[in-house]
Coordinates of C-alpha atoms and ligand atoms in Angstrom, one line a residue:
M1 CA 36.4 231.2 -125.8
T2 CA 37.5 233.4 -128.6
D3 CA 41.2 234.0 -129.2
Q4 CA 40.7 237.6 -128.1
I5 CA 39.1 236.6 -124.8
Q6 CA 41.9 234.1 -124.2
A7 CA 44.5 236.7 -124.9
H8 CA 42.8 239.0 -122.4
S9 CA 42.4 236.5 -119.6
R10 CA 46.0 235.1 -119.9
Q11 CA 47.5 238.6 -119.5
A12 CA 45.2 240.0 -116.8
G13 CA 46.6 241.9 -113.9
L14 CA 50.1 242.9 -114.6
T15 CA 51.6 246.2 -113.7
I16 CA 55.3 246.7 -114.3
W17 CA 56.3 249.5 -112.0
L18 CA 59.6 251.3 -112.9
T19 CA 61.0 253.4 -110.0
G20 CA 64.2 255.3 -109.9
L21 CA 65.9 258.7 -109.9
S22 CA 65.2 261.2 -112.7
G23 CA 67.4 260.3 -115.6
A24 CA 67.9 256.7 -114.4
G25 CA 66.3 255.4 -117.6
K26 CA 62.6 254.7 -116.6
S27 CA 61.1 256.3 -119.7
T28 CA 63.7 254.9 -122.1
L29 CA 63.1 251.3 -120.7
A30 CA 59.3 251.8 -120.6
A31 CA 59.2 252.9 -124.3
L32 CA 61.3 250.0 -125.4
L33 CA 59.4 247.5 -123.3
T34 CA 56.1 248.8 -124.6
D35 CA 57.3 248.2 -128.2
R36 CA 58.6 244.7 -127.4
L37 CA 55.3 243.6 -125.8
R38 CA 53.2 245.2 -128.5
E39 CA 55.2 243.4 -131.1
R40 CA 54.0 240.2 -129.4
G41 CA 50.4 241.3 -129.9
L42 CA 49.8 242.1 -126.3
A43 CA 47.6 245.0 -125.1
V44 CA 49.9 247.4 -123.3
E45 CA 49.5 250.9 -121.9
W46 CA 52.4 253.0 -120.6
L47 CA 51.7 255.6 -117.9
D48 CA 54.7 257.9 -117.8
G49 CA 55.4 260.3 -114.9
D50 CA 55.7 263.4 -116.9
E51 CA 52.5 262.8 -118.8
L52 CA 50.6 261.9 -115.7
R53 CA 51.6 265.2 -114.2
R54 CA 50.3 267.0 -117.2
T55 CA 47.0 265.2 -117.2
L56 CA 45.6 263.3 -114.2
G57 CA 47.9 264.9 -111.7
R58 CA 47.6 268.4 -113.1
G59 CA 47.9 271.0 -110.4
L60 CA 49.7 268.7 -108.0
G61 CA 53.1 269.8 -106.6
F62 CA 56.0 267.9 -105.1
S63 CA 55.2 267.8 -101.4
R64 CA 55.1 264.4 -99.9
E65 CA 51.3 264.6 -99.9
D66 CA 51.0 265.7 -103.5
R67 CA 53.5 263.1 -104.6
F68 CA 51.3 260.5 -102.9
E69 CA 48.1 261.8 -104.5
N70 CA 49.8 261.6 -107.9
I71 CA 50.7 258.0 -107.3
R72 CA 47.2 257.1 -105.9
R73 CA 45.7 258.4 -109.2
A74 CA 48.2 256.4 -111.3
V75 CA 47.4 253.2 -109.2
Y76 CA 43.7 253.8 -109.8
L77 CA 44.2 253.9 -113.5
A78 CA 46.6 251.0 -113.6
A79 CA 44.1 248.8 -111.6
M80 CA 41.3 249.7 -114.1
L81 CA 43.5 248.8 -117.1
N82 CA 44.6 245.6 -115.4
R83 CA 41.0 244.6 -114.9
H84 CA 40.5 244.8 -118.6
G85 CA 43.6 242.6 -119.3
V86 CA 45.9 245.5 -120.3
I87 CA 49.5 245.1 -119.2
T88 CA 50.4 248.5 -117.6
I89 CA 53.9 249.9 -117.5
V90 CA 54.2 252.7 -115.0
S91 CA 57.4 254.8 -115.1
V92 CA 57.3 257.2 -112.1
I93 CA 60.1 258.2 -109.7
S94 CA 57.8 257.1 -106.8
P95 CA 60.5 258.1 -104.2
Y96 CA 58.8 256.8 -101.0
A97 CA 58.7 253.1 -100.1
A98 CA 55.2 253.7 -98.6
M99 CA 53.8 254.7 -101.9
R100 CA 55.2 251.7 -103.7
S101 CA 53.8 249.5 -100.9
Y102 CA 50.4 251.1 -101.5
A103 CA 50.7 250.3 -105.2
R104 CA 51.7 246.7 -104.4
Q105 CA 48.7 246.3 -102.1
E106 CA 46.3 247.7 -104.6
L107 CA 47.6 245.9 -107.7
P108 CA 47.4 242.1 -107.7
G109 CA 50.0 241.7 -110.4
F110 CA 52.5 244.3 -109.2
V111 CA 56.1 243.9 -110.3
E112 CA 58.5 246.5 -108.8
V113 CA 61.5 247.2 -111.0
F114 CA 64.3 249.3 -109.5
V115 CA 65.9 251.3 -112.4
D116 CA 69.1 251.7 -110.5
C117 CA 71.6 254.3 -111.6
P118 CA 74.1 256.2 -109.4
L119 CA 73.2 259.8 -108.8
P120 CA 76.4 261.2 -110.4
V121 CA 75.6 259.3 -113.6
C122 CA 72.0 260.6 -113.7
E123 CA 73.3 264.0 -113.0
A124 CA 75.9 263.7 -115.8
R125 CA 73.2 262.6 -118.2
D126 CA 71.0 265.4 -117.1
V127 CA 68.6 264.5 -119.9
K128 CA 66.2 267.4 -119.2
G129 CA 68.6 269.9 -117.6
L130 CA 66.7 269.5 -114.3
Y131 CA 69.7 268.6 -112.2
A132 CA 71.5 271.8 -113.1
K133 CA 68.4 273.7 -112.1
A134 CA 68.0 271.7 -108.9
R135 CA 71.7 272.4 -107.9
S136 CA 71.2 276.1 -108.5
G137 CA 68.1 276.1 -106.4
E138 CA 65.8 277.0 -109.3
I139 CA 63.9 273.8 -108.8
P140 CA 63.2 273.0 -105.1
A141 CA 62.4 269.6 -103.6
F142 CA 64.2 267.7 -106.4
T143 CA 64.5 264.0 -105.8
G144 CA 68.1 262.9 -105.0
I145 CA 69.3 266.5 -104.5
S146 CA 66.9 268.2 -102.1
D147 CA 64.2 265.6 -101.6
P148 CA 64.5 262.0 -100.6
Y149 CA 64.7 258.9 -102.7
E150 CA 64.1 255.7 -100.7
A151 CA 65.7 253.0 -102.8
P152 CA 63.6 249.8 -102.9
S153 CA 64.8 247.2 -100.3
D154 CA 63.2 244.2 -102.0
P155 CA 62.2 244.8 -105.6
E156 CA 61.3 242.0 -107.9
L157 CA 64.1 243.1 -110.2
T158 CA 66.9 245.6 -110.3
L159 CA 68.2 246.9 -113.6
H160 CA 71.6 248.6 -113.6
T161 CA 71.3 251.1 -116.4
A162 CA 74.8 252.6 -115.9
E163 CA 76.3 249.2 -116.8
R164 CA 74.0 247.8 -119.5
T165 CA 72.4 249.1 -122.7
P166 CA 68.6 249.8 -122.7
E167 CA 68.2 246.7 -124.9
E168 CA 70.0 244.5 -122.4
C169 CA 67.9 245.8 -119.6
V170 CA 64.6 245.2 -121.4
E171 CA 65.8 241.7 -122.3
E172 CA 66.6 241.0 -118.7
L173 CA 63.1 242.2 -117.7
I174 CA 61.3 240.1 -120.3
S175 CA 63.3 237.1 -119.3
W176 CA 62.5 237.6 -115.6
L177 CA 58.8 237.9 -116.4
T178 CA 58.7 234.7 -118.4
E179 CA 61.1 232.6 -116.3
Y180 CA 60.4 233.6 -112.7
R181 CA 56.9 235.0 -112.9
R182 CA 56.0 232.3 -115.5
Y183 CA 54.1 235.1 -117.3
P184 CA 53.1 233.9 -120.8
L185 CA 54.4 236.8 -122.9
Ligands
LIG1 P1 63.9 258.8 -116.5 O1 62.7 258.5 -117.3 O2 64.3 257.8 -115.5 O3 63.9 260.2 -116.0 P2 65.1 258.8 -119.1 O4 64.7 257.5 -119.7 O5 64.3 260.1 -119.5 O6 65.1 258.7 -117.5 O7 66.7 259.1 -119.5 C1 67.7 258.1 -119.3 C2 68.9 258.5 -120.2 O8 69.9 257.5 -120.0 C3 68.5 258.4 -121.7 O9 69.2 259.5 -122.3 C4 69.1 257.0 -122.1 O10 69.4 257.0 -123.5 C5 70.3 256.9 -121.2 N1 70.6 255.5 -120.9 C6 71.9 254.9 -121.0 N2 71.9 253.6 -120.7 C7 70.6 253.3 -120.4 C8 70.0 252.1 -120.0 N3 70.7 251.0 -119.8 N4 68.7 252.1 -119.7 C9 68.0 253.3 -119.9 N5 68.5 254.5 -120.2 C10 69.8 254.5 -120.5

């Protein structure tokens, strides 16, 4: 076996699924984690919610059905990447427990990470100004304000982003992957 093939087979089938409210820190942590894993020479792809909606999910809205469809497409792509030995980081709100169960069922190496941050903190951060628009009614069906967020009841890991720095959260995630999952990173 060549080194390259070994590298691929040892990292096959891992999807790190970051779920949480808008502004909780999913993209920040995904970007940092992508860098950290690439520094180790691993093949990594990051599927971000906003980008998915601009591309694969283009035209989909925010009804429960459309949100599910968006997730189904992300899962399809993650499964394909995993089959080729690519570690896939998915950062999407994924507000319904049922859609995360679907992802878990479809992806053999599914790791659910709850990016936990209290709503008032997310709202105070208001990274993209969306909470203000949701409060004024300009954006309807906004998760946490006018649409549900079902917090994970049994995630593999919970990261408290209001209490730790992004670096600390990513360290915790990498430690968890290596210690508990015994994943050779
Ligand atoms: P999301 O992708 O969940 O919508 P973002 O990553 O876009 O959220 O925004 C999160 C904001 O919170 C960023 O401005 C980031 O700098 C800040 N932040 C503060 N602490 C943390 C932390 N521990 N982890 C992630 N983000 C954090």
